[in-house]
Structures are given as structure tokens and as C-alpha cells.
Amino acid sequence: MDKIIIEGGRSLKGEVKISGAKNAALPILVSSLLTQGWNTYTNVPNLRDIQSTILLLSNLGVKTEVDKNTVRIDAGGLFNHEASYDLVRKMRASVLVLGPLLARLKKARVSLPGGCAIGARPINLHLRGLARLGASIELKHGYVEAKADRLKGNEIYFNMATVTGTENLMMAAVMAEGTTILKNAAREPEVVALADVLNLMGARIKGAGTSTIVIKGVSELYPVSVKIISDRIEAGTFMVAAALTKGDVMLLNAVPEHLEAVIHKLRLAGAMIDIDGQRIRVVGAEKISSIDVKTLPYPGFPTDMQAQFMVLMSVANGLSMISETIFENRFIHVSELRRMGANIKVTGDTALVTGIPMLSGAPVMATDLRASASLILAGLVARGTTEVNRVYHLDRGYEAIEKKFSGLGAAIKRVKV
Ligand code: EPU
């Protein structure tokens, strides 16, 4: 497994181009299952999770072609309705095939994902929603077995706003008979991006981006050519890196409207942020101010940025309170950050971070994507050498992360082990 080695202490300067969004690309690639003929997707990030999705789709009998950041998919030959344990265990988002498989093949057999490092992450709301559309759902031998001769529109209330749950239900409902209303739906930009693509295919979805989404079923959908939206979490990670290293970084191809909560918090922490269309310039302050952060569903502060902010607060001036309300175990980076000298105390869903002048480099590892990203950030600002192990997790969600950081002047390299 590769590792990343960083000599900390350099101020980041220059321009960095933000890649396409992983969490938008995953459901959008899967939505190709609803059509017959070639779909073309550009600005697809080259990531391990995207490769897993393409493998998953190929196993279902779908034709796929990949050329750098362009992916083409023709689901005309779709015949298999099963996503195996091996595929789902590598990537939980594989459960997104449930909705479209039910819509196209009237049946789906998908391995039930287990918990992961950040929480139990059940899919009960996905399943309850599909049952409301008339699917029969059984759990057998670790698999979800779903069947429906004809899905029928219905009203579905989510107890909790769920991103992939909302996406799964939208994909199941687009070709259902009649109207489906999703209430307390997730409002994340990735949900809107999927709804836009489905509408381009011929679906009739209104209200994506609000908590009530209305879907009028249609009988057929058609292939599309679309560009994947920019990754707001990758952008946020580079913004924190600029603030943390007292740098001056210009993000290109970013979507500032998707980053309002992050921009607001970074400004409170002292960073100077200028926005010009899709360009965001972040200039770090000499002294980072402590601020409190609470993760919330969009448009609140994203849980996927919590670990990165914790690093920023580790070297801020004063005491900061970070509350994680989305996932029950998303402080796995804390023990590694402590090994780098950070002063962090955790009680329940809250971490109290007392800023210190300097972190110190150390060998570290994490078992989650965003936690791993936070360790890279910590390494960039720490005194001495940091060795981030299990880079596997980073490769799931950050395209060429070490190349992008070295382009900004960081002393960072990947070592093949
Ligand atoms: N939940 C349930 N039951 C369900 C579904 C969700 O109880 O059936 C709970 C979850 O356990 C969690 C909360 O609802 O406590 C919200 O989870 P959500 O379903 O929104 O998360 P997700 O769809 O599994 C997506 C992203 C995550 C991101 C979360 C929250 C994708 C592929 N994944 O996960 O991204 O953290 O939304 O914004 O879109 C990442 O990229 O590193 C990542 C983990």
C-alpha cells in the first residue's frame, strides 16, 4: 500500500483546479441504468470509488468506456440484478443501484452494507421508501432482495434527511406510475445535480434542493451528455489548507454557492476570501482565530469537512468546540491528531480543541477518507516529517492529491511500498 510523506511548514501558494465531485458522479453514473444507449459524462474524477462504480455497472451487464475524465456508459444490455457483497463492501454507495434496478428490471438483489469506520450507517430509510413505492423487500443471507412488478408513486417522509436515500428514491420514482412526493428530502448540491441529469433524460422532477421533491413518473428515459459538478469537499479541503499554512491559494473551477457554510467559518477564523465567478482566492491570516463548528445537513456545515476544520482549530488561537451531529463515530482522526501533539478532548458528539502553536510530524494512519485528508493537512503545517499510511482511503475521494499539493509548493511525495 502506498504512503504519503510530507515535510511540513511550507506556505501554499498558487492555483489549483478542483476536480469533479465524487458524490455527484457516483449516483449520476448509476442513473445510466435507467436508459438504453450511450450516456457521456465529462469531468468525472479519476478515483477509486469511480473505478468501483464502473466495475459494479460492468458486472450488471452494462458497457462502459473510460478515457481520462470522460466516462461513457450504455446500459442497453443490462441483465444482472445483483450487486455482490464483494462490490458493496468496497463501496457503500453501491446501494444506489437498488432504485434504478427495481425501475428497469423489476427486481434487485444487493448486499446489505455493514457499518463503516464513521458509523453504523443503516439503509432502513432507503428500504422503507422503496416499500412505500410498492416494492416487496426481504433481507436474506446478508442481501436485500427487492421486487416490484410496477412501482407506484406515493408520499415518502424521511425521518432523517439522507443523501443517498433521497437519490435512490428519486431514481426508483422517475419511472413509477403516478406522482411521488419526497418529504424531508436531502438538499445537498449532489441531489440537485442528480435531479438535473434525470430531468435532462426526460424525468419530471421538481423541488430538488428543497426538502420537498415532487416526481411525476414517465414511461421512458433517454441517454444524455453531462458534465459532473465541481467537488465542494475537495475545494473546502484546499481552502482549509491555504488558511492553515498562511498561504495564498486560488481555486479554479469551484462553485462558491455550494461552499457558503465553509466560506463563512473560514472568514470567522480569519482567512481572507475573495470570490470571482468560479475562482475562490483564500489568503491565510497570521493568527488563526478559534471558532465553533457544528455539522448539519446542507446548507449547514458539512460533516465531510469536520476533520479538516479540526486540524485548523488545532493550531488556532484559543478554544474551539466541534460538534458532529451526522455520524456517531466521526472523530477517528482525533487519536492520530493527538499523536501529532494536538490538544483535543472528546465527550460524546463534541470535541474540545485547544489550539497549540505547532503540530509535530509523525507516522499516522486513518480508516476513513476525510480523516485521512485531515492528516495530510496536519502534515502540511506540522514541524518535521509526517508519514500518512493507508493512502488507499485518500485515493477513494481525492484525485491526484499529492500532485495538487506539490503544485502549490508543498514538500509532499507518494512512496510505493
Ligand atoms: N441514515 C439512517 N438510515 C438510512 C440512511 C441514513 O439512519 O437509511 C442516517 C445515517 O446513519 C446518518 C444520516 O442518516 O446518520 C445521514 O446519512 P446519509 O444517508 O445522508 O449519508 P450517505 O448518503 O450514506 C452521503 C455521502 C457521505 C456524506 C453524507 C452526509 C455519498 C456517496 N456519500 O452519505 O460522504 O458524509 O452523505 O453528507 O454521497 C464522503 O464522501 O467521505 C462521505 C462519507
GROMACS .gro file of C-alpha atoms and ligand atoms in nm:
model
  461
    1MET     CA    1   0.000   0.000   0.000
    2ASP     CA    2   0.130   0.349  -0.087
    3LYS     CA    3   0.212   0.611   0.170
    4ILE     CA    4   0.244   0.987   0.151
    5ILE     CA    5   0.539   1.165   0.307
    6ILE     CA    6   0.522   1.534   0.389
    7GLU     CA    7   0.783   1.779   0.517
    8GLY     CA    8   0.567   2.034   0.692
    9GLY     CA    9   0.599   2.407   0.729
   10ARG     CA   10   0.566   2.543   0.377
   11SER     CA   11   0.315   2.811   0.295
   12LEU     CA   12   0.096   2.705   0.000
   13LYS     CA   13   0.087   2.941  -0.296
   14GLY     CA   14  -0.055   2.923  -0.648
   15GLU     CA   15  -0.354   2.788  -0.836
   16VAL     CA   16  -0.531   2.455  -0.803
   17LYS     CA   17  -0.801   2.316  -1.029
   18ILE     CA   18  -1.087   2.147  -0.846
   19SER     CA   19  -1.199   1.810  -0.987
   20GLY     CA   20  -1.547   1.677  -1.049
   21ALA     CA   21  -1.746   1.579  -0.741
   22LYS     CA   22  -1.718   1.216  -0.631
   23ASN     CA   23  -2.053   1.218  -0.454
   24ALA     CA   24  -2.228   1.370  -0.756
   25ALA     CA   25  -2.056   1.139  -1.005
   26LEU     CA   26  -2.147   0.817  -0.819
   27PRO     CA   27  -2.530   0.847  -0.840
   28ILE     CA   28  -2.513   1.008  -1.185
   29LEU     CA   29  -2.310   0.719  -1.331
   30VAL     CA   30  -2.559   0.479  -1.169
   31SER     CA   31  -2.853   0.671  -1.321
   32SER     CA   32  -2.735   0.547  -1.663
   33LEU     CA   33  -2.906   0.218  -1.565
   34LEU     CA   34  -3.238   0.389  -1.636
   35THR     CA   35  -3.159   0.436  -2.006
   36GLN     CA   36  -3.063   0.239  -2.316
   37GLY     CA   37  -2.791   0.386  -2.542
   38TRP     CA   38  -2.467   0.569  -2.476
   39ASN     CA   39  -2.452   0.830  -2.197
   40THR     CA   40  -2.143   1.053  -2.186
   41TYR     CA   41  -2.013   1.201  -1.861
   42THR     CA   42  -1.727   1.453  -1.853
   43ASN     CA   43  -1.532   1.597  -1.559
   44VAL     CA   44  -1.554   1.259  -1.382
   45PRO     CA   45  -1.279   1.246  -1.119
   46ASN     CA   46  -1.030   0.964  -1.154
   47LEU     CA   47  -1.084   0.795  -0.817
   48ARG     CA   48  -1.100   0.450  -0.670
   49ASP     CA   49  -1.473   0.489  -0.591
   50ILE     CA   50  -1.540   0.575  -0.956
   51GLN     CA   51  -1.347   0.264  -1.065
   52SER     CA   52  -1.554   0.059  -0.819
   53THR     CA   53  -1.875   0.204  -0.967
   54ILE     CA   54  -1.765   0.121  -1.322
   55LEU     CA   55  -1.682  -0.234  -1.214
   56LEU     CA   56  -2.020  -0.261  -1.045
   57LEU     CA   57  -2.200  -0.141  -1.359
   58SER     CA   58  -1.997  -0.372  -1.585
   59ASN     CA   59  -2.096  -0.665  -1.363
   60LEU     CA   60  -2.460  -0.577  -1.424
   61GLY     CA   61  -2.406  -0.625  -1.798
   62VAL     CA   62  -2.354  -0.261  -1.888
   63LYS     CA   63  -2.099  -0.141  -2.149
   64THR     CA   64  -1.851   0.115  -2.015
   65GLU     CA   65  -1.567   0.317  -2.170
   66VAL     CA   66  -1.326   0.534  -1.976
   67ASP     CA   67  -1.092   0.792  -2.129
   68LYS     CA   68  -0.924   1.009  -1.865
   69ASN     CA   69  -1.206   1.215  -1.711
   70THR     CA   70  -1.472   1.106  -1.960
   71VAL     CA   71  -1.687   0.801  -1.894
   72ARG     CA   72  -1.934   0.654  -2.142
   73ILE     CA   73  -2.199   0.406  -2.037
   74ASP     CA   74  -2.458   0.211  -2.234
   75ALA     CA   75  -2.698   0.017  -2.012
   76GLY     CA   76  -2.891  -0.130  -2.308
   77GLY     CA   77  -2.757  -0.477  -2.225
   78LEU     CA   78  -2.843  -0.464  -1.853
   79PHE     CA   79  -2.935  -0.818  -1.746
   80ASN     CA   80  -2.794  -0.882  -1.398
   81HIS     CA   81  -2.988  -0.754  -1.098
   82GLU     CA   82  -2.731  -0.838  -0.832
   83ALA     CA   83  -2.465  -0.627  -0.657
   84SER     CA   84  -2.242  -0.870  -0.471
   85TYR     CA   85  -2.102  -0.846  -0.119
   86ASP     CA   86  -1.753  -0.802  -0.266
   87LEU     CA   87  -1.856  -0.486  -0.451
   88VAL     CA   88  -2.075  -0.331  -0.181
   89ARG     CA   89  -1.818  -0.392   0.092
   90LYS     CA   90  -1.564  -0.189  -0.111
   91MET     CA   91  -1.806   0.099  -0.159
   92ARG     CA   92  -2.128   0.157   0.035
   93ALA     CA   93  -2.265   0.386  -0.238
   94SER     CA   94  -2.320   0.066  -0.441
   95VAL     CA   95  -2.664   0.053  -0.273
   96LEU     CA   96  -2.760   0.330  -0.517
   97VAL     CA   97  -2.829   0.060  -0.778
   98LEU     CA   98  -3.132  -0.060  -0.580
   99GLY     CA   99  -3.369   0.210  -0.710
  100PRO     CA  100  -3.272   0.200  -1.079
  101LEU     CA  101  -3.256  -0.182  -1.090
  102LEU     CA  102  -3.608  -0.202  -0.949
  103ALA     CA  103  -3.724   0.056  -1.203
  104ARG     CA  104  -3.562  -0.121  -1.500
  105LEU     CA  105  -3.560  -0.493  -1.417
  106LYS     CA  106  -3.838  -0.502  -1.153
  107LYS     CA  107  -3.602  -0.675  -0.914
  108ALA     CA  108  -3.274  -0.615  -0.734
  109ARG     CA  109  -3.053  -0.821  -0.508
  110VAL     CA  110  -2.797  -0.602  -0.333
  111SER     CA  111  -2.566  -0.692  -0.047
  112LEU     CA  112  -2.666  -0.510   0.271
  113PRO     CA  113  -2.377  -0.277   0.357
  114GLY     CA  114  -2.242  -0.318   0.709
  115GLY     CA  115  -2.134  -0.033   0.933
  116CYS     CA  116  -1.819   0.155   0.842
  117ALA     CA  117  -1.549   0.342   1.033
  118ILE     CA  118  -1.763   0.654   1.076
  119GLY     CA  119  -2.087   0.495   1.193
  120ALA     CA  120  -2.349   0.221   1.164
  121ARG     CA  121  -2.497   0.386   0.855
  122PRO     CA  122  -2.813   0.178   0.813
  123ILE     CA  123  -3.017   0.191   0.489
  124ASN     CA  124  -3.357   0.144   0.657
  125LEU     CA  125  -3.486   0.472   0.509
  126HIS     CA  126  -3.394   0.363   0.154
  127LEU     CA  127  -3.579   0.034   0.209
  128ARG     CA  128  -3.882   0.189   0.376
  129GLY     CA  129  -3.911   0.434   0.088
  130LEU     CA  130  -3.893   0.159  -0.174
  131ALA     CA  131  -4.159  -0.035   0.017
  132ARG     CA  132  -4.382   0.277   0.007
  133LEU     CA  133  -4.346   0.265  -0.374
  134GLY     CA  134  -4.485  -0.088  -0.364
  135ALA     CA  135  -4.166  -0.297  -0.363
  136SER     CA  136  -4.156  -0.613  -0.156
  137ILE     CA  137  -3.837  -0.616   0.046
  138GLU     CA  138  -3.677  -0.915   0.214
  139LEU     CA  139  -3.345  -0.947   0.390
  140LYS     CA  140  -3.189  -1.288   0.317
  141HIS     CA  141  -2.836  -1.411   0.381
  142GLY     CA  142  -2.698  -1.058   0.411
  143TYR     CA  143  -2.870  -0.939   0.094
  144VAL     CA  144  -3.162  -0.706   0.027
  145GLU     CA  145  -3.400  -0.873  -0.214
  146ALA     CA  146  -3.643  -0.627  -0.365
  147LYS     CA  147  -3.917  -0.694  -0.619
  148ALA     CA  148  -4.192  -0.485  -0.776
  149ASP     CA  149  -4.392  -0.563  -1.089
  150ARG     CA  150  -4.475  -0.196  -1.115
  151LEU     CA  151  -4.357   0.078  -0.879
  152LYS     CA  152  -4.635   0.317  -0.783
  153GLY     CA  153  -4.589   0.679  -0.677
  154ASN     CA  154  -4.654   0.761  -0.311
  155GLU     CA  155  -4.571   1.011  -0.041
  156ILE     CA  156  -4.249   0.930   0.144
  157TYR     CA  157  -4.138   1.106   0.459
  158PHE     CA  158  -3.774   1.061   0.561
  159ASN     CA  159  -3.723   1.060   0.940
  160MET     CA  160  -3.378   1.194   0.871
  161ALA     CA  161  -3.253   1.374   0.564
  162THR     CA  162  -3.046   1.113   0.380
  163VAL     CA  163  -2.838   1.199   0.074
  164THR     CA  164  -2.807   0.860  -0.097
  165GLY     CA  165  -3.154   0.766   0.034
  166THR     CA  166  -3.307   1.065  -0.146
  167GLU     CA  167  -3.106   0.980  -0.460
  168ASN     CA  168  -3.209   0.614  -0.453
  169LEU     CA  169  -3.576   0.704  -0.416
  170MET     CA  170  -3.561   0.966  -0.693
  171MET     CA  171  -3.417   0.703  -0.929
  172ALA     CA  172  -3.682   0.449  -0.829
  173ALA     CA  173  -3.966   0.700  -0.868
  174VAL     CA  174  -3.881   0.859  -1.205
  175MET     CA  175  -4.043   0.574  -1.398
  176ALA     CA  176  -4.305   0.478  -1.137
  177GLU     CA  177  -4.675   0.508  -1.209
  178GLY     CA  178  -4.811   0.842  -1.085
  179THR     CA  179  -4.662   1.101  -0.853
  180THR     CA  180  -4.409   1.055  -0.572
  181ILE     CA  181  -4.352   1.321  -0.309
  182LEU     CA  182  -4.033   1.302  -0.104
  183LYS     CA  183  -4.061   1.497   0.221
  184ASN     CA  184  -3.768   1.598   0.442
  185ALA     CA  185  -3.552   1.515   0.141
  186ALA     CA  186  -3.178   1.591   0.147
  187ARG     CA  187  -3.095   1.929  -0.009
  188GLU     CA  188  -2.728   1.867  -0.092
  189PRO     CA  189  -2.598   2.001  -0.428
  190GLU     CA  190  -2.528   1.639  -0.530
  191VAL     CA  191  -2.903   1.563  -0.503
  192VAL     CA  192  -2.977   1.865  -0.723
  193ALA     CA  193  -2.711   1.756  -0.973
  194LEU     CA  194  -2.871   1.411  -1.000
  195ALA     CA  195  -3.221   1.561  -1.040
  196ASP     CA  196  -3.088   1.788  -1.318
  197VAL     CA  197  -2.942   1.488  -1.501
  198LEU     CA  198  -3.261   1.284  -1.459
  199ASN     CA  199  -3.467   1.577  -1.592
  200LEU     CA  200  -3.235   1.602  -1.890
  201MET     CA  201  -3.308   1.230  -1.951
  202GLY     CA  202  -3.677   1.316  -1.966
  203ALA     CA  203  -3.782   1.280  -1.600
  204ARG     CA  204  -4.023   1.525  -1.436
  205ILE     CA  205  -3.870   1.621  -1.102
  206LYS     CA  206  -3.944   1.947  -0.923
  207GLY     CA  207  -3.818   2.086  -0.594
  208ALA     CA  208  -3.469   1.928  -0.577
  209GLY     CA  209  -3.262   2.148  -0.347
  210THR     CA  210  -3.564   2.198  -0.117
  211SER     CA  211  -3.692   1.950   0.138
  212THR     CA  212  -3.993   1.853  -0.077
  213ILE     CA  213  -3.926   1.686  -0.409
  214VAL     CA  214  -4.214   1.602  -0.643
  215ILE     CA  215  -4.158   1.339  -0.910
  216LYS     CA  216  -4.411   1.264  -1.183
  217GLY     CA  217  -4.342   0.922  -1.334
  218VAL     CA  218  -4.265   0.894  -1.706
  219SER     CA  219  -4.258   0.581  -1.920
  220GLU     CA  220  -3.911   0.615  -2.069
  221LEU     CA  221  -3.583   0.799  -2.018
  222TYR     CA  222  -3.316   0.877  -2.277
  223PRO     CA  223  -2.934   0.890  -2.272
  224VAL     CA  224  -2.759   1.220  -2.203
  225SER     CA  225  -2.425   1.400  -2.220
  226VAL     CA  226  -2.344   1.583  -1.898
  227LYS     CA  227  -2.059   1.746  -1.709
  228ILE     CA  228  -2.017   1.650  -1.342
  229ILE     CA  229  -2.029   1.945  -1.098
  230SER     CA  230  -1.720   2.055  -0.909
  231ASP     CA  231  -1.631   1.882  -0.580
  232ARG     CA  232  -1.721   2.113  -0.291
  233ILE     CA  233  -1.542   1.896  -0.033
  234GLU     CA  234  -1.218   1.885  -0.231
  235ALA     CA  235  -1.248   2.263  -0.271
  236GLY     CA  236  -1.311   2.304   0.103
  237THR     CA  237  -1.009   2.087   0.184
  238PHE     CA  238  -0.779   2.309  -0.028
  239MET     CA  239  -0.932   2.622   0.127
  240VAL     CA  240  -0.853   2.494   0.476
  241ALA     CA  241  -0.500   2.403   0.358
  242ALA     CA  242  -0.448   2.763   0.242
  243ALA     CA  243  -0.576   2.907   0.570
  244LEU     CA  244  -0.377   2.658   0.775
  245THR     CA  245  -0.041   2.723   0.607
  246LYS     CA  246  -0.096   3.101   0.595
  247GLY     CA  247  -0.084   3.064   0.219
  248ASP     CA  248  -0.236   3.237  -0.080
  249VAL     CA  249  -0.424   2.991  -0.299
  250MET     CA  250  -0.657   3.042  -0.593
  251LEU     CA  251  -0.912   2.765  -0.651
  252LEU     CA  252  -1.022   2.726  -1.012
  253ASN     CA  253  -1.345   2.555  -1.124
  254ALA     CA  254  -1.505   2.586  -0.780
  255VAL     CA  255  -1.872   2.656  -0.706
  256PRO     CA  256  -1.878   2.918  -0.426
  257GLU     CA  257  -2.257   2.884  -0.376
  258HIS     CA  258  -2.203   2.524  -0.263
  259LEU     CA  259  -1.946   2.634  -0.007
  260GLU     CA  260  -2.127   2.907   0.184
  261ALA     CA  261  -2.101   2.745   0.529
  262VAL     CA  262  -1.732   2.665   0.480
  263ILE     CA  263  -1.653   3.014   0.349
  264HIS     CA  264  -1.840   3.173   0.642
  265LYS     CA  265  -1.648   2.968   0.900
  266LEU     CA  266  -1.311   3.028   0.731
  267ARG     CA  267  -1.373   3.403   0.731
  268LEU     CA  268  -1.459   3.388   1.101
  269ALA     CA  269  -1.132   3.202   1.155
  270GLY     CA  270  -0.954   3.498   0.997
  271ALA     CA  271  -0.893   3.390   0.638
  272MET     CA  272  -0.944   3.646   0.364
  273ILE     CA  273  -1.164   3.504   0.088
  274ASP     CA  274  -1.231   3.664  -0.249
  275ILE     CA  275  -1.480   3.520  -0.493
  276ASP     CA  276  -1.481   3.587  -0.865
  277GLY     CA  277  -1.716   3.356  -1.056
  278GLN     CA  278  -1.572   3.006  -1.025
  279ARG     CA  279  -1.247   3.131  -0.872
  280ILE     CA  280  -1.202   3.146  -0.497
  281ARG     CA  281  -0.890   3.305  -0.351
  282VAL     CA  282  -0.801   3.217   0.008
  283VAL     CA  283  -0.531   3.407   0.196
  284GLY     CA  284  -0.450   3.271   0.540
  285ALA     CA  285  -0.428   3.501   0.842
  286GLU     CA  286  -0.110   3.530   1.053
  287LYS     CA  287  -0.318   3.431   1.355
  288ILE     CA  288  -0.598   3.175   1.318
  289SER     CA  289  -0.899   3.253   1.539
  290SER     CA  290  -1.083   2.977   1.725
  291ILE     CA  291  -1.441   2.920   1.613
  292ASP     CA  292  -1.709   2.665   1.696
  293VAL     CA  293  -1.838   2.427   1.431
  294LYS     CA  294  -2.145   2.204   1.426
  295THR     CA  295  -2.204   1.968   1.136
  296LEU     CA  296  -2.552   1.972   0.985
  297PRO     CA  297  -2.726   1.860   0.667
  298TYR     CA  298  -2.682   2.103   0.374
  299PRO     CA  299  -2.688   2.404   0.371
  300GLY     CA  300  -2.532   2.362   0.718
  301PHE     CA  301  -2.164   2.291   0.776
  302PRO     CA  302  -2.075   1.958   0.603
  303THR     CA  303  -1.970   1.657   0.809
  304ASP     CA  304  -1.725   1.582   0.526
  305MET     CA  305  -1.531   1.899   0.626
  306GLN     CA  306  -1.531   1.841   1.002
  307ALA     CA  307  -1.196   1.660   1.028
  308GLN     CA  308  -1.020   1.923   0.815
  309PHE     CA  309  -1.156   2.205   1.032
  310MET     CA  310  -1.040   2.025   1.343
  311VAL     CA  311  -0.682   2.047   1.215
  312LEU     CA  312  -0.725   2.420   1.158
  313MET     CA  313  -0.857   2.461   1.512
  314SER     CA  314  -0.567   2.253   1.649
  315VAL     CA  315  -0.333   2.542   1.568
  316ALA     CA  316  -0.580   2.827   1.628
  317ASN     CA  317  -0.562   3.085   1.899
  318GLY     CA  318  -0.790   2.961   2.178
  319LEU     CA  319  -1.057   2.702   2.245
  320SER     CA  320  -1.294   2.564   1.984
  321MET     CA  321  -1.594   2.333   2.015
  322ILE     CA  322  -1.663   2.097   1.726
  323SER     CA  323  -1.991   1.902   1.730
  324GLU     CA  324  -2.061   1.615   1.492
  325THR     CA  325  -2.436   1.556   1.455
  326ILE     CA  326  -2.449   1.342   1.138
  327PHE     CA  327  -2.236   1.035   1.209
  328GLU     CA  328  -2.188   0.882   1.553
  329ASN     CA  329  -1.823   0.787   1.517
  330ARG     CA  330  -1.666   1.055   1.303
  331PHE     CA  331  -1.383   1.152   1.537
  332ILE     CA  332  -1.149   0.872   1.431
  333HIS     CA  333  -0.888   1.129   1.329
  334VAL     CA  334  -0.865   1.263   1.687
  335SER     CA  335  -0.631   0.996   1.821
  336GLU     CA  336  -0.397   1.040   1.523
  337LEU     CA  337  -0.401   1.421   1.556
  338ARG     CA  338  -0.320   1.381   1.924
  339ARG     CA  339  -0.014   1.181   1.826
  340MET     CA  340   0.093   1.491   1.634
  341GLY     CA  341   0.058   1.696   1.952
  342ALA     CA  342  -0.298   1.830   1.912
  343ASN     CA  343  -0.486   1.905   2.233
  344ILE     CA  344  -0.833   1.756   2.176
  345LYS     CA  345  -1.082   1.619   2.429
  346VAL     CA  346  -1.389   1.431   2.313
  347THR     CA  347  -1.713   1.394   2.506
  348GLY     CA  348  -1.997   1.229   2.318
  349ASP     CA  349  -2.053   1.411   1.991
  350THR     CA  350  -1.838   1.709   2.087
  351ALA     CA  351  -1.464   1.769   2.061
  352LEU     CA  352  -1.298   2.049   2.253
  353VAL     CA  353  -0.989   2.166   2.073
  354THR     CA  354  -0.735   2.387   2.247
  355GLY     CA  355  -0.510   2.546   1.988
  356ILE     CA  356  -0.135   2.497   2.022
  357PRO     CA  357   0.139   2.689   1.837
  358MET     CA  358   0.269   2.395   1.632
  359LEU     CA  359   0.190   2.031   1.549
  360SER     CA  360   0.477   1.787   1.517
  361GLY     CA  361   0.519   1.540   1.231
  362ALA     CA  362   0.458   1.169   1.299
  363PRO     CA  363   0.369   0.845   1.124
  364VAL     CA  364  -0.013   0.829   1.115
  365MET     CA  365  -0.295   0.640   0.952
  366ALA     CA  366  -0.673   0.661   0.928
  367THR     CA  367  -0.953   0.431   0.828
  368ASP     CA  368  -1.173   0.689   0.658
  369LEU     CA  369  -1.145   0.920   0.360
  370ARG     CA  370  -1.193   1.264   0.520
  371ALA     CA  371  -0.997   1.163   0.831
  372SER     CA  372  -0.704   1.077   0.601
  373ALA     CA  373  -0.737   1.416   0.430
  374SER     CA  374  -0.715   1.584   0.769
  375LEU     CA  375  -0.388   1.402   0.838
  376ILE     CA  376  -0.243   1.535   0.512
  377LEU     CA  377  -0.340   1.887   0.622
  378ALA     CA  378  -0.187   1.830   0.964
  379GLY     CA  379   0.133   1.710   0.794
  380LEU     CA  380   0.147   2.025   0.578
  381VAL     CA  381   0.153   2.250   0.883
  382ALA     CA  382   0.349   2.029   1.127
  383ARG     CA  383   0.715   2.068   1.213
  384GLY     CA  384   0.915   1.778   1.067
  385THR     CA  385   0.811   1.472   0.870
  386THR     CA  386   0.466   1.317   0.859
  387GLU     CA  387   0.406   0.981   0.700
  388VAL     CA  388   0.041   0.914   0.613
  389ASN     CA  389  -0.021   0.543   0.576
  390ARG     CA  390  -0.315   0.363   0.409
  391VAL     CA  391  -0.334   0.618   0.129
  392TYR     CA  392  -0.593   0.379  -0.012
  393HIS     CA  393  -0.865   0.580   0.165
  394LEU     CA  394  -0.749   0.909   0.013
  395ASP     CA  395  -0.746   0.761  -0.335
  396ARG     CA  396  -1.115   0.682  -0.293
  397GLY     CA  397  -1.202   1.050  -0.293
  398TYR     CA  398  -0.919   1.290  -0.384
  399GLU     CA  399  -0.784   1.299  -0.738
  400ALA     CA  400  -0.403   1.329  -0.752
  401ILE     CA  401  -0.394   1.490  -0.409
  402GLU     CA  402  -0.014   1.487  -0.372
  403LYS     CA  403   0.034   1.634  -0.722
  404LYS     CA  404  -0.211   1.915  -0.647
  405PHE     CA  405  -0.043   1.998  -0.317
  406SER     CA  406   0.308   1.983  -0.463
  407GLY     CA  407   0.187   2.219  -0.739
  408LEU     CA  408   0.113   2.464  -0.457
  409GLY     CA  409   0.465   2.430  -0.319
  410ALA     CA  410   0.418   2.160  -0.054
  411ALA     CA  411   0.702   1.916   0.008
  412ILE     CA  412   0.492   1.603  -0.043
  413LYS     CA  413   0.554   1.277  -0.220
  414ARG     CA  414   0.393   0.938  -0.265
  415VAL     CA  415   0.604   0.635  -0.189
  416LYS     CA  416   0.514   0.293  -0.324
  417VAL     CA  417   0.554   0.031  -0.055
  418EPU     N1  418  -2.936   0.722   0.795
  418EPU     C1  419  -3.021   0.633   0.854
  418EPU     N2  420  -3.092   0.549   0.773
  418EPU     C2  421  -3.081   0.550   0.638
  418EPU     C3  422  -2.993   0.643   0.578
  418EPU     C4  423  -2.923   0.729   0.660
  418EPU     O1  424  -3.036   0.628   0.977
  418EPU     O2  425  -3.148   0.471   0.572
  418EPU     C5  426  -2.861   0.815   0.880
  418EPU     C6  427  -2.708   0.792   0.869
  418EPU     O3  428  -2.665   0.688   0.954
  418EPU     C7  429  -2.654   0.928   0.910
  418EPU     C8  430  -2.758   1.024   0.850
  418EPU     O4  431  -2.876   0.947   0.829
  418EPU     O5  432  -2.656   0.938   1.049
  418EPU     C9  433  -2.719   1.090   0.719
  418EPU     O6  434  -2.663   0.992   0.632
  418EPU     P1  435  -2.679   0.998   0.474
  418EPU     O7  436  -2.769   0.887   0.431
  418EPU     O8  437  -2.714   1.135   0.430
  418EPU     O9  438  -2.533   0.963   0.427
  418EPU     P2  439  -2.495   0.884   0.295
  418EPU    O10  440  -2.594   0.914   0.190
  418EPU    O11  441  -2.465   0.743   0.327
  418EPU    C10  442  -2.354   1.075   0.184
  418EPU    C11  443  -2.213   1.090   0.134
  418EPU    C12  444  -2.119   1.096   0.253
  418EPU    C13  445  -2.157   1.214   0.340
  418EPU    C14  446  -2.304   1.200   0.384
  418EPU    C15  447  -2.355   1.318   0.464
  418EPU    C16  448  -2.222   0.981  -0.081
  418EPU    C17  449  -2.182   0.867  -0.166
  418EPU     N3  450  -2.183   0.978   0.047
  418EPU    O12  451  -2.357   0.952   0.257
  418EPU    O13  452  -1.988   1.117   0.201
  418EPU    O14  453  -2.077   1.219   0.455
  418EPU    O15  454  -2.388   1.186   0.267
  418EPU    O16  455  -2.342   1.434   0.392
  418EPU    O17  456  -2.288   1.072  -0.128
  418EPU    C18  457  -1.754   1.102   0.196
  418EPU    O18  458  -1.756   1.146   0.079
  418EPU    O19  459  -1.646   1.092   0.261
  418EPU    C19  460  -1.878   1.062   0.261
  418EPU    C20  461  -1.881   0.983   0.369
   0.00000   0.00000   0.00000
